[in-house]
């Protein structure tokens, strides 16, 4: 399964995708308030509880990708993924090699919200 996080200034969206077929399928999704002051353990407890409420075993997550426009929260999310999912997340950023074509030459001056779109 792939856990995708889209961290915005106001909300953080999580999507959990099954990767067992030809096409990824959305298995669960959540919308949370982005909390810059939340700790690794607070995010970990929240994520694990969300999984439990849907009856999903967190150990089924094999990949994590994060798109964020909130740099102060990125290290917290990185360590949450390492601690609670035992995975190193991939961050959507300039120079990412994701195996997908990019139709634009990304300019740093565009800001972080354009990167996932390109």
mmCIF file of N, CA and C in Angstrom:
data_model
loop_
_atom_site.group_PDB
_atom_site.id
_atom_site.type_symbol
_atom_site.label_atom_id
_atom_site.label_comp_id
_atom_site.label_asym_id
_atom_site.label_seq_id
_atom_site.Cartn_x
_atom_site.Cartn_y
_atom_site.Cartn_z
ATOM 1 N N UNK A 1 0.841 -1.175 0.000
ATOM 2 C CA UNK A 1 0.000 0.000 0.000
ATOM 3 C C UNK A 1 0.891 1.244 0.000
ATOM 4 N N UNK A 2 0.355 2.293 -0.571
ATOM 5 C CA UNK A 2 1.030 3.586 -0.630
ATOM 6 C C UNK A 2 0.249 4.573 0.229
ATOM 7 N N UNK A 3 0.940 5.240 1.148
ATOM 8 C CA UNK A 3 0.354 6.311 1.936
ATOM 9 C C UNK A 3 0.833 7.623 1.344
ATOM 10 N N UNK A 4 -0.098 8.443 0.874
ATOM 11 C CA UNK A 4 0.227 9.741 0.289
ATOM 12 C C UNK A 4 -0.290 10.836 1.212
ATOM 13 N N UNK A 5 0.582 11.796 1.531
ATOM 14 C CA UNK A 5 0.208 12.922 2.376
ATOM 15 C C UNK A 5 0.368 14.210 1.584
ATOM 16 N N UNK A 6 -0.628 15.065 1.654
ATOM 17 C CA UNK A 6 -0.600 16.384 1.033
ATOM 18 C C UNK A 6 -0.748 17.398 2.164
ATOM 19 N N UNK A 7 0.373 18.012 2.561
ATOM 20 C CA UNK A 7 0.396 18.903 3.710
ATOM 21 C C UNK A 7 0.252 20.341 3.238
ATOM 22 N N UNK A 8 -0.885 20.941 3.567
ATOM 23 C CA UNK A 8 -1.128 22.341 3.258
ATOM 24 C C UNK A 8 -1.072 23.169 4.531
ATOM 25 N N UNK A 9 -1.150 24.473 4.376
ATOM 26 C CA UNK A 9 -1.088 25.355 5.540
ATOM 27 C C UNK A 9 -2.263 25.151 6.490
ATOM 28 N N UNK A 10 -3.417 24.786 5.972
ATOM 29 C CA UNK A 10 -4.618 24.623 6.791
ATOM 30 C C UNK A 10 -4.944 23.164 7.052
ATOM 31 N N UNK A 11 -4.920 22.343 6.007
ATOM 32 C CA UNK A 11 -5.296 20.933 6.124
ATOM 33 C C UNK A 11 -4.192 20.019 5.615
ATOM 34 N N UNK A 12 -4.177 18.824 6.168
ATOM 35 C CA UNK A 12 -3.329 17.746 5.676
ATOM 36 C C UNK A 12 -4.254 16.634 5.224
ATOM 37 N N UNK A 13 -4.106 16.225 3.971
ATOM 38 C CA UNK A 13 -4.916 15.142 3.424
ATOM 39 C C UNK A 13 -4.067 13.881 3.337
ATOM 40 N N UNK A 14 -4.644 12.768 3.728
ATOM 41 C CA UNK A 14 -3.987 11.471 3.643
ATOM 42 C C UNK A 14 -4.804 10.584 2.725
ATOM 43 N N UNK A 15 -4.119 9.896 1.843
ATOM 44 C CA UNK A 15 -4.768 8.914 0.982
ATOM 45 C C UNK A 15 -3.988 7.619 1.069
ATOM 46 N N UNK A 16 -4.695 6.520 1.250
ATOM 47 C CA UNK A 16 -4.067 5.216 1.327
ATOM 48 C C UNK A 16 -4.503 4.417 0.107
ATOM 49 N N UNK A 17 -3.533 3.993 -0.685
ATOM 50 C CA UNK A 17 -3.825 3.329 -1.959
ATOM 51 C C UNK A 17 -3.379 1.879 -1.951
ATOM 52 N N UNK A 18 -4.258 0.999 -2.450
ATOM 53 C CA UNK A 18 -3.904 -0.396 -2.672
ATOM 54 C C UNK A 18 -3.138 -0.468 -3.993
ATOM 55 N N UNK A 19 -2.051 -1.208 -3.988
ATOM 56 C CA UNK A 19 -1.218 -1.325 -5.182
ATOM 57 C C UNK A 19 -1.187 -2.750 -5.709
ATOM 58 N N UNK A 20 -2.181 -3.562 -5.332
ATOM 59 C CA UNK A 20 -2.156 -4.976 -5.688
ATOM 60 C C UNK A 20 -2.744 -5.294 -7.056
ATOM 61 N N UNK A 21 -3.351 -4.340 -7.721
ATOM 62 C CA UNK A 21 -3.911 -4.570 -9.051
ATOM 63 C C UNK A 21 -3.117 -3.814 -10.096
ATOM 64 N N UNK A 22 -3.688 -3.716 -11.288
ATOM 65 C CA UNK A 22 -3.016 -2.969 -12.347
ATOM 66 C C UNK A 22 -3.067 -1.472 -12.082
ATOM 67 N N UNK A 23 -4.140 -1.015 -11.488
ATOM 68 C CA UNK A 23 -4.321 0.402 -11.176
ATOM 69 C C UNK A 23 -4.366 0.591 -9.666
ATOM 70 N N UNK A 24 -3.703 1.624 -9.138
ATOM 71 C CA UNK A 24 -3.843 1.898 -7.708
ATOM 72 C C UNK A 24 -5.302 2.211 -7.373
ATOM 73 N N UNK A 25 -5.762 1.725 -6.213
ATOM 74 C CA UNK A 25 -7.140 1.975 -5.781
ATOM 75 C C UNK A 25 -7.115 2.638 -4.413
ATOM 76 N N UNK A 26 -7.909 3.694 -4.268
ATOM 77 C CA UNK A 26 -7.998 4.398 -2.998
ATOM 78 C C UNK A 26 -8.706 3.496 -1.988
ATOM 79 N N UNK A 27 -8.010 3.172 -0.889
ATOM 80 C CA UNK A 27 -8.570 2.296 0.143
ATOM 81 C C UNK A 27 -9.169 3.094 1.292
ATOM 82 N N UNK A 28 -8.586 4.260 1.580
ATOM 83 C CA UNK A 28 -9.069 5.100 2.675
ATOM 84 C C UNK A 28 -8.504 6.504 2.490
ATOM 85 N N UNK A 29 -9.192 7.467 3.054
ATOM 86 C CA UNK A 29 -8.680 8.837 3.004
ATOM 87 C C UNK A 29 -9.167 9.602 4.220
ATOM 88 N N UNK A 30 -8.380 10.605 4.605
ATOM 89 C CA UNK A 30 -8.690 11.417 5.775
ATOM 90 C C UNK A 30 -8.257 12.853 5.515
ATOM 91 N N UNK A 31 -8.903 13.789 6.195
ATOM 92 C CA UNK A 31 -8.515 15.200 6.163
ATOM 93 C C UNK A 31 -8.321 15.636 7.614
ATOM 94 N N UNK A 32 -7.141 16.176 7.899
ATOM 95 C CA UNK A 32 -6.775 16.607 9.245
ATOM 96 C C UNK A 32 -6.394 18.077 9.236
ATOM 97 N N UNK A 33 -6.456 18.704 10.384
ATOM 98 C CA UNK A 33 -5.945 20.060 10.528
ATOM 99 C C UNK A 33 -4.423 19.979 10.609
ATOM 100 N N UNK A 34 -3.721 20.799 9.837
ATOM 101 C CA UNK A 34 -2.265 20.837 9.908
ATOM 102 C C UNK A 34 -1.864 21.495 11.219
ATOM 103 N N UNK A 35 -1.104 20.763 12.009
ATOM 104 C CA UNK A 35 -0.652 21.245 13.316
ATOM 105 C C UNK A 35 0.875 21.299 13.316
ATOM 106 N N UNK A 36 1.432 22.496 13.197
ATOM 107 C CA UNK A 36 2.892 22.639 13.133
ATOM 108 C C UNK A 36 3.590 22.221 14.423
ATOM 109 N N UNK A 37 2.909 22.352 15.559
ATOM 110 C CA UNK A 37 3.537 22.067 16.845
ATOM 111 C C UNK A 37 3.376 20.614 17.281
ATOM 112 N N UNK A 38 2.669 19.807 16.504
ATOM 113 C CA UNK A 38 2.435 18.418 16.889
ATOM 114 C C UNK A 38 3.752 17.634 16.843
ATOM 115 N N UNK A 39 3.920 16.703 17.777
ATOM 116 C CA UNK A 39 5.151 15.924 17.864
ATOM 117 C C UNK A 39 5.070 14.656 17.030
ATOM 118 N N UNK A 40 6.222 14.002 16.898
ATOM 119 C CA UNK A 40 6.298 12.727 16.187
ATOM 120 C C UNK A 40 5.317 11.726 16.796
ATOM 121 N N UNK A 41 5.307 11.630 18.117
ATOM 122 C CA UNK A 41 4.437 10.656 18.777
ATOM 123 C C UNK A 41 2.962 11.023 18.638
ATOM 124 N N UNK A 42 2.639 12.299 18.632
ATOM 125 C CA UNK A 42 1.241 12.705 18.446
ATOM 126 C C UNK A 42 0.765 12.348 17.039
ATOM 127 N N UNK A 43 1.594 12.630 16.021
ATOM 128 C CA UNK A 43 1.223 12.237 14.658
ATOM 129 C C UNK A 43 1.151 10.720 14.532
ATOM 130 N N UNK A 44 2.110 10.018 15.137
ATOM 131 C CA UNK A 44 2.111 8.563 15.067
ATOM 132 C C UNK A 44 0.853 7.969 15.666
ATOM 133 N N UNK A 45 0.471 8.447 16.848
ATOM 134 C CA UNK A 45 -0.743 7.945 17.501
ATOM 135 C C UNK A 45 -1.973 8.255 16.653
ATOM 136 N N UNK A 46 -2.025 9.443 16.087
ATOM 137 C CA UNK A 46 -3.160 9.830 15.256
ATOM 138 C C UNK A 46 -3.258 8.941 14.016
ATOM 139 N N UNK A 47 -2.151 8.765 13.308
ATOM 140 C CA UNK A 47 -2.167 7.942 12.100
ATOM 141 C C UNK A 47 -2.563 6.501 12.415
ATOM 142 N N UNK A 48 -1.969 5.933 13.465
ATOM 143 C CA UNK A 48 -2.283 4.545 13.810
ATOM 144 C C UNK A 48 -3.747 4.385 14.217
ATOM 145 N N UNK A 49 -4.287 5.367 14.919
ATOM 146 C CA UNK A 49 -5.702 5.315 15.287
ATOM 147 C C UNK A 49 -6.605 5.404 14.066
ATOM 148 N N UNK A 50 -6.256 6.248 13.112
ATOM 149 C CA UNK A 50 -7.039 6.347 11.883
ATOM 150 C C UNK A 50 -7.047 5.008 11.142
ATOM 151 N N UNK A 51 -5.893 4.371 11.060
ATOM 152 C CA UNK A 51 -5.800 3.061 10.408
ATOM 153 C C UNK A 51 -6.661 2.044 11.147
ATOM 154 N N UNK A 52 -6.582 2.053 12.477
ATOM 155 C CA UNK A 52 -7.350 1.091 13.270
ATOM 156 C C UNK A 52 -8.852 1.282 13.069
ATOM 157 N N UNK A 53 -9.303 2.532 13.007
ATOM 158 C CA UNK A 53 -10.730 2.797 12.805
ATOM 159 C C UNK A 53 -11.242 2.227 11.482
ATOM 160 N N UNK A 54 -10.372 2.150 10.478
ATOM 161 C CA UNK A 54 -10.752 1.588 9.170
ATOM 162 C C UNK A 54 -10.424 0.097 9.056
ATOM 163 N N UNK A 55 -9.841 -0.467 10.134
ATOM 164 C CA UNK A 55 -9.494 -1.888 10.108
ATOM 165 C C UNK A 55 -8.321 -2.213 9.208
ATOM 166 N N UNK A 56 -7.384 -1.285 9.079
ATOM 167 C CA UNK A 56 -6.230 -1.471 8.193
ATOM 168 C C UNK A 56 -4.968 -1.636 9.037
ATOM 169 N N UNK A 57 -4.202 -2.661 8.734
ATOM 170 C CA UNK A 57 -2.945 -2.923 9.425
ATOM 171 C C UNK A 57 -1.866 -1.981 8.872
ATOM 172 N N UNK A 58 -1.287 -1.106 9.702
ATOM 173 C CA UNK A 58 -0.269 -0.157 9.227
ATOM 174 C C UNK A 58 0.954 -0.832 8.607
ATOM 175 N N UNK A 59 1.222 -2.079 8.972
ATOM 176 C CA UNK A 59 2.388 -2.765 8.408
ATOM 177 C C UNK A 59 2.201 -3.072 6.918
ATOM 178 N N UNK A 60 0.989 -2.918 6.412
ATOM 179 C CA UNK A 60 0.738 -3.129 4.977
ATOM 180 C C UNK A 60 1.262 -1.965 4.140
ATOM 181 N N UNK A 61 1.541 -0.826 4.763
ATOM 182 C CA UNK A 61 2.089 0.328 4.043
ATOM 183 C C UNK A 61 3.547 0.022 3.690
ATOM 184 N N UNK A 62 3.852 0.079 2.409
ATOM 185 C CA UNK A 62 5.202 -0.219 1.921
ATOM 186 C C UNK A 62 5.886 1.002 1.318
ATOM 187 N N UNK A 63 5.101 2.059 1.045
ATOM 188 C CA UNK A 63 5.639 3.277 0.439
ATOM 189 C C UNK A 63 4.908 4.479 1.025
ATOM 190 N N UNK A 64 5.660 5.573 1.217
ATOM 191 C CA UNK A 64 5.051 6.819 1.682
ATOM 192 C C UNK A 64 5.610 7.959 0.846
ATOM 193 N N UNK A 65 4.713 8.817 0.358
ATOM 194 C CA UNK A 65 5.135 10.006 -0.368
ATOM 195 C C UNK A 65 4.440 11.209 0.258
ATOM 196 N N UNK A 66 5.192 12.298 0.386
ATOM 197 C CA UNK A 66 4.689 13.497 1.055
ATOM 198 C C UNK A 66 4.916 14.714 0.176
ATOM 199 N N UNK A 67 3.858 15.470 -0.019
ATOM 200 C CA UNK A 67 3.928 16.776 -0.672
ATOM 201 C C UNK A 67 3.592 17.798 0.402
ATOM 202 N N UNK A 68 4.460 18.784 0.585
ATOM 203 C CA UNK A 68 4.250 19.727 1.684
ATOM 204 C C UNK A 68 4.616 21.148 1.274
ATOM 205 N N UNK A 69 3.787 22.096 1.717
ATOM 206 C CA UNK A 69 4.106 23.519 1.574
ATOM 207 C C UNK A 69 4.397 24.113 2.953
ATOM 208 N N UNK A 70 4.637 23.237 3.942
ATOM 209 C CA UNK A 70 4.892 23.660 5.323
ATOM 210 C C UNK A 70 6.233 23.062 5.760
ATOM 211 N N UNK A 71 7.359 23.697 5.385
ATOM 212 C CA UNK A 71 8.672 23.138 5.707
ATOM 213 C C UNK A 71 8.898 22.803 7.181
ATOM 214 N N UNK A 72 8.383 23.581 8.155
ATOM 215 C CA UNK A 72 8.654 23.246 9.554
ATOM 216 C C UNK A 72 8.118 21.882 9.997
ATOM 217 N N UNK A 73 7.157 21.336 9.276
ATOM 218 C CA UNK A 73 6.539 20.066 9.683
ATOM 219 C C UNK A 73 7.210 18.855 9.028
ATOM 220 N N UNK A 74 8.051 19.084 8.038
ATOM 221 C CA UNK A 74 8.606 17.982 7.252
ATOM 222 C C UNK A 74 9.480 17.042 8.064
ATOM 223 N N UNK A 75 10.336 17.560 8.924
ATOM 224 C CA UNK A 75 11.194 16.664 9.718
ATOM 225 C C UNK A 75 10.357 15.849 10.696
ATOM 226 N N UNK A 76 9.299 16.441 11.241
ATOM 227 C CA UNK A 76 8.411 15.711 12.144
ATOM 228 C C UNK A 76 7.748 14.551 11.403
ATOM 229 N N UNK A 77 7.255 14.810 10.194
ATOM 230 C CA UNK A 77 6.609 13.753 9.423
ATOM 231 C C UNK A 77 7.610 12.685 8.992
ATOM 232 N N UNK A 78 8.828 13.100 8.651
ATOM 233 C CA UNK A 78 9.862 12.135 8.267
ATOM 234 C C UNK A 78 10.109 11.148 9.423
ATOM 235 N N UNK A 79 10.267 11.685 10.638
ATOM 236 C CA UNK A 79 10.541 10.813 11.786
ATOM 237 C C UNK A 79 9.305 10.026 12.211
ATOM 238 N N UNK A 80 8.120 10.569 11.975
ATOM 239 C CA UNK A 80 6.894 9.801 12.230
ATOM 240 C C UNK A 80 6.870 8.571 11.330
ATOM 241 N N UNK A 81 7.190 8.765 10.059
ATOM 242 C CA UNK A 81 7.195 7.640 9.114
ATOM 243 C C UNK A 81 8.249 6.601 9.499
ATOM 244 N N UNK A 82 9.425 7.065 9.890
ATOM 245 C CA UNK A 82 10.487 6.139 10.278
ATOM 246 C C UNK A 82 10.126 5.377 11.548
ATOM 247 N N UNK A 83 9.548 6.082 12.521
ATOM 248 C CA UNK A 83 9.255 5.476 13.813
ATOM 249 C C UNK A 83 8.049 4.560 13.777
ATOM 250 N N UNK A 84 6.977 4.984 13.129
ATOM 251 C CA UNK A 84 5.715 4.241 13.198
ATOM 252 C C UNK A 84 5.440 3.343 12.000
ATOM 253 N N UNK A 85 6.073 3.627 10.861
ATOM 254 C CA UNK A 85 5.878 2.777 9.679
ATOM 255 C C UNK A 85 7.170 2.076 9.262
ATOM 256 N N UNK A 86 8.289 2.457 9.878
ATOM 257 C CA UNK A 86 9.603 1.884 9.578
ATOM 258 C C UNK A 86 9.964 2.081 8.105
ATOM 259 N N UNK A 87 9.591 3.251 7.583
ATOM 260 C CA UNK A 87 9.843 3.586 6.180
ATOM 261 C C UNK A 87 10.408 4.990 6.062
ATOM 262 N N UNK A 88 11.265 5.167 5.081
ATOM 263 C CA UNK A 88 11.772 6.495 4.734
ATOM 264 C C UNK A 88 10.811 7.070 3.693
ATOM 265 N N UNK A 89 10.159 8.190 3.987
ATOM 266 C CA UNK A 89 9.222 8.747 3.005
ATOM 267 C C UNK A 89 9.946 9.446 1.861
ATOM 268 N N UNK A 90 9.280 9.481 0.723
ATOM 269 C CA UNK A 90 9.767 10.262 -0.410
ATOM 270 C C UNK A 90 9.042 11.605 -0.362
ATOM 271 N N UNK A 91 9.789 12.699 -0.528
ATOM 272 C CA UNK A 91 9.180 14.028 -0.551
ATOM 273 C C UNK A 91 9.129 14.542 -1.979
ATOM 274 N N UNK A 92 8.000 15.139 -2.355
ATOM 275 C CA UNK A 92 7.854 15.767 -3.661
ATOM 276 C C UNK A 92 8.597 17.094 -3.580
ATOM 277 N N UNK A 93 9.665 17.199 -4.358
ATOM 278 C CA UNK A 93 10.503 18.401 -4.345
ATOM 279 C C UNK A 93 11.264 18.480 -5.660
ATOM 280 N N UNK A 94 11.899 19.610 -5.942
ATOM 281 C CA UNK A 94 12.651 19.703 -7.199
ATOM 282 C C UNK A 94 13.714 18.609 -7.268
ATOM 283 N N UNK A 95 13.839 18.009 -8.432
ATOM 284 C CA UNK A 95 14.825 16.962 -8.639
ATOM 285 C C UNK A 95 14.349 15.576 -8.271
ATOM 286 N N UNK A 96 13.090 15.448 -7.845
ATOM 287 C CA UNK A 96 12.558 14.135 -7.476
ATOM 288 C C UNK A 96 12.583 13.215 -8.686
ATOM 289 N N UNK A 97 12.965 11.975 -8.453
ATOM 290 C CA UNK A 97 12.934 10.960 -9.499
ATOM 291 C C UNK A 97 11.837 9.992 -9.099
ATOM 292 N N UNK A 98 10.658 10.183 -9.676
ATOM 293 C CA UNK A 98 9.493 9.393 -9.281
ATOM 294 C C UNK A 98 9.044 8.436 -10.375
ATOM 295 N N UNK A 99 9.758 8.410 -11.489
ATOM 296 C CA UNK A 99 9.365 7.522 -12.568
ATOM 297 C C UNK A 99 8.186 8.035 -13.368
ATOM 298 N N UNK A 100 7.890 9.326 -13.211
ATOM 299 C CA UNK A 100 6.787 9.945 -13.942
ATOM 300 C C UNK A 100 7.349 11.107 -14.749
ATOM 301 N N UNK A 101 6.864 11.291 -15.975
ATOM 302 C CA UNK A 101 7.372 12.410 -16.769
ATOM 303 C C UNK A 101 6.913 13.742 -16.187
ATOM 304 N N UNK A 102 7.771 14.735 -16.289
ATOM 305 C CA UNK A 102 7.449 16.094 -15.858
ATOM 306 C C UNK A 102 7.441 16.961 -17.106
ATOM 307 N N UNK A 103 6.321 17.613 -17.357
ATOM 308 C CA UNK A 103 6.166 18.366 -18.591
ATOM 309 C C UNK A 103 6.709 19.789 -18.500
ATOM 310 N N UNK A 104 7.194 20.185 -17.332
ATOM 311 C CA UNK A 104 7.695 21.549 -17.146
ATOM 312 C C UNK A 104 9.099 21.536 -16.568
ATOM 313 N N UNK A 105 9.854 22.593 -16.857
ATOM 314 C CA UNK A 105 11.104 22.811 -16.168
ATOM 315 C C UNK A 105 10.777 23.648 -14.942
ATOM 316 N N UNK A 106 10.868 23.033 -13.775
ATOM 317 C CA UNK A 106 10.437 23.690 -12.542
ATOM 318 C C UNK A 106 11.454 24.745 -12.132
ATOM 319 N N UNK A 107 10.956 25.923 -11.829
ATOM 320 C CA UNK A 107 11.781 27.027 -11.368
ATOM 321 C C UNK A 107 11.596 27.180 -9.855
ATOM 322 N N UNK A 108 12.695 27.308 -9.092
ATOM 323 C CA UNK A 108 12.562 27.455 -7.644
ATOM 324 C C UNK A 108 11.681 28.629 -7.221
ATOM 325 N N UNK A 109 11.622 29.656 -8.042
ATOM 326 C CA UNK A 109 10.832 30.844 -7.693
ATOM 327 C C UNK A 109 9.327 30.590 -7.739
ATOM 328 N N UNK A 110 8.898 29.473 -8.314
ATOM 329 C CA UNK A 110 7.469 29.183 -8.417
ATOM 330 C C UNK A 110 6.843 28.835 -7.082
ATOM 331 N N UNK A 111 7.623 28.369 -6.161
ATOM 332 C CA UNK A 111 7.070 27.979 -4.864
ATOM 333 C C UNK A 111 6.728 26.511 -4.810
ATOM 334 N N UNK A 112 6.538 26.021 -3.612
ATOM 335 C CA UNK A 112 6.379 24.590 -3.364
ATOM 336 C C UNK A 112 5.052 24.042 -3.860
ATOM 337 N N UNK A 113 4.017 24.862 -4.011
ATOM 338 C CA UNK A 113 2.722 24.320 -4.415
ATOM 339 C C UNK A 113 2.692 23.894 -5.872
ATOM 340 N N UNK A 114 3.601 24.392 -6.694
ATOM 341 C CA UNK A 114 3.622 24.045 -8.111
ATOM 342 C C UNK A 114 4.282 22.699 -8.345
ATOM 343 N N UNK A 115 5.197 22.274 -7.508
ATOM 344 C CA UNK A 115 5.976 21.054 -7.743
ATOM 345 C C UNK A 115 5.105 19.833 -7.962
ATOM 346 N N UNK A 116 4.131 19.542 -7.117
ATOM 347 C CA UNK A 116 3.321 18.340 -7.368
ATOM 348 C C UNK A 116 2.492 18.432 -8.647
ATOM 349 N N UNK A 117 2.126 19.620 -9.046
ATOM 350 C CA UNK A 117 1.313 19.817 -10.245
ATOM 351 C C UNK A 117 2.119 19.538 -11.500
ATOM 352 N N UNK A 118 3.399 19.957 -11.501
ATOM 353 C CA UNK A 118 4.261 19.792 -12.670
ATOM 354 C C UNK A 118 4.511 18.338 -12.941
#
